[in-house]
Short mmCIF file of C-alpha atoms in Angstrom, two decimals:
data_model
loop_
_atom_site.label_atom_id
_atom_site.label_comp_id
_atom_site.label_asym_id
_atom_site.label_seq_id
_atom_site.Cartn_x
_atom_site.Cartn_y
_atom_site.Cartn_z
CA UNK A 1239 54.07 -52.00 -6.28
CA UNK A 1240 52.22 -54.69 -9.51
CA UNK A 1241 50.25 -53.24 -11.49
CA UNK A 1242 49.61 -49.44 -13.15
CA UNK A 1243 46.06 -48.69 -15.02
CA UNK A 1244 46.18 -45.65 -17.16
CA UNK A 1245 43.21 -44.57 -18.93
CA UNK A 1246 45.28 -40.81 -19.58
CA UNK A 1247 48.23 -39.95 -20.53
CA UNK A 1248 50.05 -35.98 -19.94
CA UNK A 1249 52.18 -34.60 -21.25
CA UNK A 1250 54.35 -31.96 -19.25
CA UNK A 1251 55.62 -29.61 -22.64
CA UNK A 1252 59.09 -28.42 -21.78
CA UNK A 1253 60.13 -24.62 -21.32
CA UNK A 1254 61.08 -23.63 -24.52
CA UNK A 1255 56.99 -24.63 -26.30
CA UNK A 1256 55.42 -22.68 -23.27
CA UNK A 1257 57.61 -19.65 -23.94
CA UNK A 1258 57.48 -20.08 -27.60
CA UNK A 1259 52.78 -20.18 -27.33
CA UNK A 1260 53.22 -16.80 -25.29
CA UNK A 1261 55.06 -14.84 -27.92
CA UNK A 1262 53.42 -16.33 -30.48
CA UNK A 1263 50.49 -14.75 -29.12
CA UNK A 1264 51.38 -11.46 -29.13
CA UNK A 1265 53.49 -11.90 -32.75
CA UNK A 1266 51.63 -14.47 -34.96
CA UNK A 1267 54.09 -13.27 -37.43
CA UNK A 1268 56.32 -15.73 -35.43
CA UNK A 1269 55.55 -18.42 -37.16
CA UNK A 1270 54.05 -20.16 -39.97
CA UNK A 1271 49.97 -19.67 -41.60
CA UNK A 1272 49.33 -23.52 -41.23
CA UNK A 1273 51.26 -23.92 -38.02
CA UNK A 1274 49.48 -21.05 -36.25
CA UNK A 1275 45.59 -22.75 -37.56
CA UNK A 1276 46.52 -25.54 -35.94
CA UNK A 1277 47.78 -23.58 -32.44
CA UNK A 1278 45.76 -21.43 -32.99
CA UNK A 1279 43.13 -20.06 -30.83
CA UNK A 1280 44.63 -22.25 -27.80
CA UNK A 1281 40.96 -21.02 -25.32
CA UNK A 1282 39.29 -23.04 -27.88
CA UNK A 1283 40.71 -25.61 -27.39
CA UNK A 1284 41.24 -25.21 -24.45
CA UNK A 1285 37.80 -25.04 -24.11
CA UNK A 1286 37.73 -28.33 -26.41
CA UNK A 1287 39.86 -31.00 -23.66
CA UNK A 1288 37.71 -29.82 -21.53
CA UNK A 1289 34.31 -30.89 -22.63
CA UNK A 1290 36.23 -33.92 -24.52
CA UNK A 1291 37.81 -35.23 -21.09
CA UNK A 1292 34.84 -35.57 -18.97
CA UNK A 1293 34.43 -39.30 -18.32
CA UNK A 1294 38.53 -38.65 -17.49
CA UNK A 1295 37.48 -35.76 -14.05
CA UNK A 1296 34.82 -38.37 -13.33
CA UNK A 1297 37.22 -41.47 -13.25
CA UNK A 1298 39.76 -39.50 -11.38
CA UNK A 1299 37.01 -39.22 -8.42
CA UNK A 1300 36.21 -42.07 -7.93
CA UNK A 1301 39.80 -43.84 -7.90
CA UNK A 1302 39.60 -47.36 -6.63
CA UNK A 1303 36.24 -48.30 -7.09
CA UNK A 1304 36.45 -50.58 -9.63
CA UNK A 1305 41.30 -52.54 -8.46
CA UNK A 1306 39.44 -52.71 -4.55
CA UNK A 1307 38.56 -56.64 -4.64
CA UNK A 1308 37.02 -57.61 -0.41
CA UNK A 1309 39.21 -58.79 2.22
#
């Protein structure tokens, strides 16, 4: 590999983050109200991510259109 071009980086959450998200969804008193407002409602955050990542999804279907050179 001579190089790599990355348009969108993503981070994989830790196992504890997933457990915490599930617990807080059922027991919101586990975290402070300010933090709860920042992360929930979770479904609304996912919908926004999907709506705002259209360009990423468009480019992911055409990976070789820009970087492919003719012989």
